[in-house]
Short mmCIF file of C-alpha atoms and ligand atoms in Angstrom, two decimals:
data_model
loop_
_atom_site.label_atom_id
_atom_site.label_comp_id
_atom_site.label_asym_id
_atom_site.label_seq_id
_atom_site.Cartn_x
_atom_site.Cartn_y
_atom_site.Cartn_z
CA MET Y 6 76.88 148.70 40.51
CA ASN Y 7 76.07 152.21 41.70
CA ARG Y 8 77.62 155.35 40.27
CA ALA Y 9 80.42 155.56 42.86
CA GLU Y 10 81.37 151.89 42.34
CA LYS Y 11 81.49 152.45 38.57
CA ALA Y 12 83.71 155.49 38.99
CA ALA Y 13 86.01 153.57 41.38
CA LEU Y 14 86.32 150.73 38.86
CA GLN Y 15 87.11 153.17 36.03
CA LEU Y 16 89.81 154.87 38.11
CA ARG Y 17 91.32 151.52 39.07
CA ALA Y 18 91.54 150.60 35.40
CA VAL Y 19 93.41 153.85 34.74
CA ASP Y 20 95.85 152.98 37.56
CA VAL Y 21 96.50 149.57 36.02
CA LEU Y 22 97.02 151.11 32.56
CA ARG Y 23 99.42 153.67 34.03
CA MET Y 24 101.42 150.91 35.68
CA LEU Y 25 101.63 149.01 32.38
CA LYS Y 26 102.53 152.18 30.51
CA GLU Y 27 105.62 152.69 32.70
CA THR Y 28 107.44 149.94 30.81
CA ARG Y 29 105.68 150.17 27.43
CA THR Y 30 105.10 152.51 24.49
CA TYR Y 31 101.45 153.22 23.54
CA ASP Y 32 101.77 150.83 20.60
CA GLU Y 33 103.03 148.10 22.90
CA LEU Y 34 100.28 148.87 25.39
CA ALA Y 35 97.77 148.61 22.54
CA GLU Y 36 99.16 145.19 21.73
CA THR Y 37 99.02 144.05 25.36
CA THR Y 38 95.48 145.29 25.91
CA GLY Y 39 93.89 144.97 22.48
CA LEU Y 40 92.67 148.58 22.87
CA PRO Y 41 93.40 151.41 20.40
CA ALA Y 42 96.57 153.40 21.20
CA GLY Y 43 94.67 156.71 20.91
CA ASP Y 44 92.11 155.64 23.54
CA LEU Y 45 94.90 154.42 25.82
CA ASN Y 46 96.64 157.77 25.55
CA ARG Y 47 93.46 159.55 26.62
CA TYR Y 48 92.92 157.16 29.56
CA VAL Y 49 96.51 157.34 30.80
CA ASN Y 50 96.51 161.14 30.58
CA GLY Y 51 93.21 161.32 32.41
CA HIS Y 52 91.27 163.07 29.61
CA VAL Y 53 88.70 160.27 29.28
CA LEU Y 54 87.73 157.35 31.53
CA PRO Y 55 87.31 153.84 30.07
CA GLY Y 56 83.72 152.57 29.98
CA THR Y 57 82.75 150.17 32.77
CA GLU Y 58 83.01 147.02 30.66
CA ARG Y 59 86.45 147.96 29.38
CA ALA Y 60 87.48 148.96 32.88
CA ARG Y 61 86.35 145.61 34.24
CA GLU Y 62 88.32 143.72 31.59
CA VAL Y 63 91.44 145.75 32.36
CA VAL Y 64 91.18 145.28 36.12
CA GLU Y 65 90.03 141.66 36.25
CA ASP Y 66 91.73 139.97 33.31
CA LEU Y 67 94.54 142.06 32.01
CA GLY Y 68 95.39 143.51 35.41
CA ARG Y 69 95.74 140.10 36.96
CA GLU Y 70 97.98 138.80 34.19
CA ALA Y 71 100.11 141.96 34.18
CA LEU Y 72 100.49 141.93 37.94
CA ALA Y 73 101.47 138.27 37.95
CA GLU Y 74 104.15 139.08 35.34
CA GLU Y 75 105.37 142.08 37.32
CA LEU Y 76 105.49 139.99 40.48
CA ALA Y 77 107.41 137.18 38.79
CA ALA Y 78 109.96 139.71 37.54
CA ARG Y 79 110.50 141.00 41.09
CA ILE Y 80 111.04 137.63 42.77
CA ARG Y 81 114.42 135.96 43.21
CA VAL Y 82 114.50 132.25 44.00
CA ASP Y 83 117.75 130.83 45.42
CA ASP Y 84 119.27 127.42 44.72
CA GLU Y 85 117.29 125.81 47.54
CA GLY Y 86 113.97 127.21 46.39
CA TYR Y 87 113.76 130.02 48.95
CA VAL Y 88 112.14 133.17 47.70
CA ASP Y 89 113.42 136.72 48.15
CA ASN Y 90 110.33 138.86 47.72
CA SER Y 91 111.53 142.01 49.45
CA ALA Y 92 111.17 143.94 46.16
CA THR Y 93 107.43 143.29 46.50
CA VAL Y 94 106.59 143.38 50.20
CA PHE Y 95 108.59 146.57 50.75
CA ASP Y 96 106.79 148.34 47.89
CA GLN Y 97 103.52 149.57 49.35
CA PRO Y 98 102.45 151.53 46.22
CA PHE Y 99 102.81 148.34 44.15
CA LEU Y 100 100.73 146.40 46.69
CA ASP Y 101 98.15 149.20 46.76
CA LEU Y 102 97.79 148.79 43.01
CA ALA Y 103 97.65 145.00 43.34
CA ALA Y 104 94.85 145.11 45.92
CA PRO Y 105 91.91 145.97 43.61
CA VAL Y 106 93.13 143.53 40.99
CA VAL Y 107 93.31 140.77 43.62
CA ALA Y 108 89.95 141.73 45.12
CA ASN Y 109 88.26 141.69 41.72
CA GLY Y 110 90.20 138.86 40.10
CA PHE Y 111 89.53 136.20 42.75
CA ASP Y 112 86.23 134.98 44.03
CA PHE Y 113 86.53 136.29 47.60
CA GLU Y 114 83.60 137.35 49.73
CA ARG Y 115 83.75 140.93 50.92
CA PRO Y 116 85.55 140.73 54.30
CA ASP Y 117 85.13 142.59 57.58
CA VAL Y 118 88.77 141.98 58.47
CA VAL Y 119 91.92 141.09 56.54
CA LEU Y 120 94.12 138.75 58.61
CA THR Y 121 97.78 137.87 58.11
CA ALA Y 122 100.82 136.60 60.00
CA ALA Y 123 103.64 138.94 60.99
CA THR Y 124 105.90 139.90 59.43
CA ASP Y 125 106.05 139.83 55.67
CA GLY Y 126 102.31 139.58 55.05
CA ILE Y 127 101.55 142.86 56.76
CA THR Y 128 102.02 145.28 53.86
CA LEU Y 129 99.84 143.14 51.57
CA ALA Y 130 97.16 142.83 54.25
CA ALA Y 131 97.27 146.60 54.80
CA ALA Y 132 96.81 147.24 51.07
CA LEU Y 133 93.81 144.90 50.86
CA ALA Y 134 92.26 146.20 54.08
CA SER Y 135 92.60 149.73 52.81
CA TYR Y 136 91.03 148.79 49.46
CA TYR Y 137 88.03 147.17 51.17
CA GLY Y 138 87.89 149.90 53.82
CA VAL Y 139 88.09 147.32 56.63
CA ARG Y 140 90.38 146.44 59.54
CA CYS Y 141 93.76 144.80 59.14
CA ALA Y 142 94.88 142.31 61.80
CA TYR Y 143 98.09 140.35 62.13
CA ALA Y 144 98.92 137.40 64.34
CA LYS Y 145 102.38 137.48 65.89
CA LYS Y 146 104.79 134.88 67.19
CA SER Y 147 104.90 136.66 70.56
CA LYS Y 148 102.29 138.16 72.85
CA GLU Y 149 101.74 141.88 72.55
CA THR Y 150 102.30 143.60 75.89
CA ALA Y 151 99.27 144.93 77.82
CA VAL Y 152 96.81 142.83 75.80
CA GLU Y 153 94.94 140.59 78.23
CA GLU Y 154 93.18 138.11 76.00
CA PHE Y 155 94.57 136.32 72.97
CA ILE Y 156 93.43 133.78 70.45
CA GLU Y 157 96.25 131.26 70.15
CA ALA Y 158 97.01 128.76 67.42
CA ARG Y 159 99.78 126.23 67.93
CA GLN Y 160 101.22 123.62 65.65
CA ARG Y 161 104.23 121.34 65.57
CA LEU Y 162 105.85 121.97 62.22
CA GLN Y 163 107.36 119.36 59.92
CA SER Y 164 110.73 120.56 61.24
CA GLY Y 165 109.68 119.52 64.78
CA ILE Y 166 109.64 123.11 66.02
CA GLU Y 167 106.46 124.22 67.79
CA LEU Y 168 105.06 127.45 66.43
CA THR Y 169 102.41 129.54 68.17
CA TYR Y 170 100.69 132.58 66.72
CA TYR Y 171 98.87 135.03 68.98
CA LEU Y 172 96.14 137.46 67.98
CA PRO Y 173 94.52 139.93 70.39
CA ALA Y 174 91.04 138.47 70.99
CA SER Y 175 89.41 141.81 70.21
CA ALA Y 176 90.76 141.78 66.63
CA ILE Y 177 87.99 139.57 65.22
CA ASP Y 178 84.36 139.45 66.35
CA PRO Y 179 82.21 136.31 66.14
CA GLY Y 180 80.38 136.06 62.83
CA GLU Y 181 82.74 138.39 60.98
CA SER Y 182 84.06 137.50 57.56
CA VAL Y 183 87.85 137.19 57.43
CA LEU Y 184 90.09 137.27 54.36
CA VAL Y 185 93.29 135.38 55.22
CA VAL Y 186 96.31 136.60 53.25
CA ASP Y 187 100.07 136.24 53.20
CA ASP Y 188 102.93 137.22 50.93
CA LEU Y 189 103.99 133.61 50.47
CA ILE Y 190 102.54 130.16 50.97
CA ARG Y 191 104.79 127.10 50.88
CA SER Y 192 103.90 124.29 53.30
CA GLY Y 193 100.60 125.99 54.17
CA GLU Y 194 101.36 125.66 57.90
CA THR Y 195 101.07 129.39 58.50
CA GLN Y 196 97.75 129.59 56.65
CA GLU Y 197 96.49 126.63 58.63
CA LEU Y 198 97.30 128.44 61.89
CA LEU Y 199 95.52 131.57 60.64
CA LEU Y 200 92.49 129.48 59.66
CA ASP Y 201 92.54 127.96 63.19
CA ILE Y 202 92.46 131.48 64.60
CA VAL Y 203 89.44 132.37 62.44
CA ARG Y 204 87.64 129.24 63.65
CA THR Y 205 88.46 129.92 67.30
CA ALA Y 206 87.08 133.44 66.85
CA ASP Y 207 83.79 131.90 65.55
CA ALA Y 208 84.28 133.89 62.37
CA ASP Y 209 83.89 132.93 58.70
CA VAL Y 210 86.55 132.63 56.01
CA ALA Y 211 86.04 135.04 53.10
CA GLY Y 212 88.96 133.56 51.17
CA VAL Y 213 92.63 132.66 51.36
CA PHE Y 214 95.15 134.54 49.24
CA ALA Y 215 98.92 134.55 48.79
CA LEU Y 216 100.90 136.66 46.36
CA ILE Y 217 103.32 133.79 45.77
CA ALA Y 218 102.84 130.05 46.06
CA ALA Y 219 106.15 128.21 46.39
CA GLY Y 220 104.97 124.90 44.96
CA GLU Y 221 101.41 123.58 45.17
CA ASP Y 222 101.42 122.00 48.65
CA GLY Y 223 100.35 125.08 50.59
CA ILE Y 224 97.44 125.95 48.31
CA ARG Y 225 96.26 122.31 48.38
CA ARG Y 226 96.47 122.23 52.16
CA ALA Y 227 94.52 125.47 52.52
CA ARG Y 228 91.83 124.15 50.14
CA GLU Y 229 91.40 121.12 52.40
CA ARG Y 230 90.71 123.46 55.31
CA THR Y 231 88.09 125.75 53.83
CA ASP Y 232 85.31 125.87 51.24
CA ALA Y 233 86.10 129.52 50.55
CA SER Y 234 88.07 130.54 47.48
CA VAL Y 235 91.85 129.92 47.79
CA GLY Y 236 94.33 131.41 45.32
CA ALA Y 237 97.78 132.81 44.59
CA LEU Y 238 98.82 135.39 42.02
CA THR Y 239 101.91 133.49 40.91
CA THR Y 240 103.50 130.08 41.52
CA VAL Y 241 107.25 129.43 41.61
O1 PRP H 27 103.44 128.16 54.00
P1 PRP H 27 104.51 128.22 55.04
O2 PRP H 27 105.51 127.10 54.89
O3 PRP H 27 103.97 128.32 56.44
O4 PRP H 27 105.41 129.51 54.76
C1 PRP H 27 104.89 130.78 54.52
C2 PRP H 27 105.25 131.75 55.61
O5 PRP H 27 106.68 131.90 55.69
C3 PRP H 27 107.03 133.28 55.66
O6 PRP H 27 107.03 133.83 56.94
P2 PRP H 27 108.13 133.51 58.04
O7 PRP H 27 107.63 132.42 58.94
O8 PRP H 27 109.46 133.33 57.39
O9 PRP H 27 108.08 134.83 58.92
P3 PRP H 27 108.37 136.38 58.50
O10 PRP H 27 107.19 136.86 57.73
O11 PRP H 27 108.49 137.07 59.80
O12 PRP H 27 109.64 136.37 57.68
C4 PRP H 27 105.92 133.92 54.85
O13 PRP H 27 105.80 135.31 55.13
C5 PRP H 27 104.71 133.13 55.29
O14 PRP H 27 104.09 133.69 56.45
N1 ADE H 28 111.22 133.06 51.77
C1 ADE H 28 110.76 131.81 51.71
N2 ADE H 28 110.85 131.10 50.56
C2 ADE H 28 110.36 129.84 50.48
N3 ADE H 28 109.77 129.22 51.50
C3 ADE H 28 109.65 129.88 52.67
N4 ADE H 28 109.10 129.52 53.83
C4 ADE H 28 109.24 130.55 54.69
N5 ADE H 28 109.86 131.59 54.11
C5 ADE H 28 110.14 131.19 52.83
#
């Protein structure tokens, strides 16, 4: 890790600690993290930065667990198992904080593009693309006007409805590495269509990520379609 990467990691750890501190006293934060309350106070107030090893532990281990908890607290599941996650996908600052934790806590390759499906995946994809400093692309259920060439992926869903996603062909170049993300994965049909788009573009899959897995089917299905790392932050 070079100096700039170390500094970025240390600052990310401070962001995670500040998020945790919002709902905790320093003593409670000390209990959650296993770090001394005095040190935590200095980190949160910006007087001292945590060392790189501590920062890594906060971002990769603690951060992931804390984010999963925060996410679970924001989700509402109705009687039929449908998930209301608007408290998450409408909160860009929360997703911006989640991005480094996701990027460091899962075994994804560094992507050239983050790809999602409109609509609800877009804010997460934007947060991850911004973290990596790469492009964000989203496939839509209709063709964007004035775009001449599209990559299309079509599938007949379990419901019998045919679903087609369209991505402007210029969005992904052959050989690029693509991180496929979405806010939610249930059947895995949407992820499968996105993976088809990556294949049609002659690109590689850097990983597949969803904030929420509704059941295990979608994750299993995505794993059957790629050797890249596939994961979700929380399962309901
Ligand atoms: O794993 P699956 O069964 O395919 O379900 C997951 C997809 O469903 C939701 O999108 P939806 O199709 O409702 O579109 P929206 O984002 O525009 O609401 C969600 O944002 C995922 O894209
Ligand atoms: N909000 C939602 N909850 C559960 N499954 C879904 N599939 C598509 N949207 C969904």
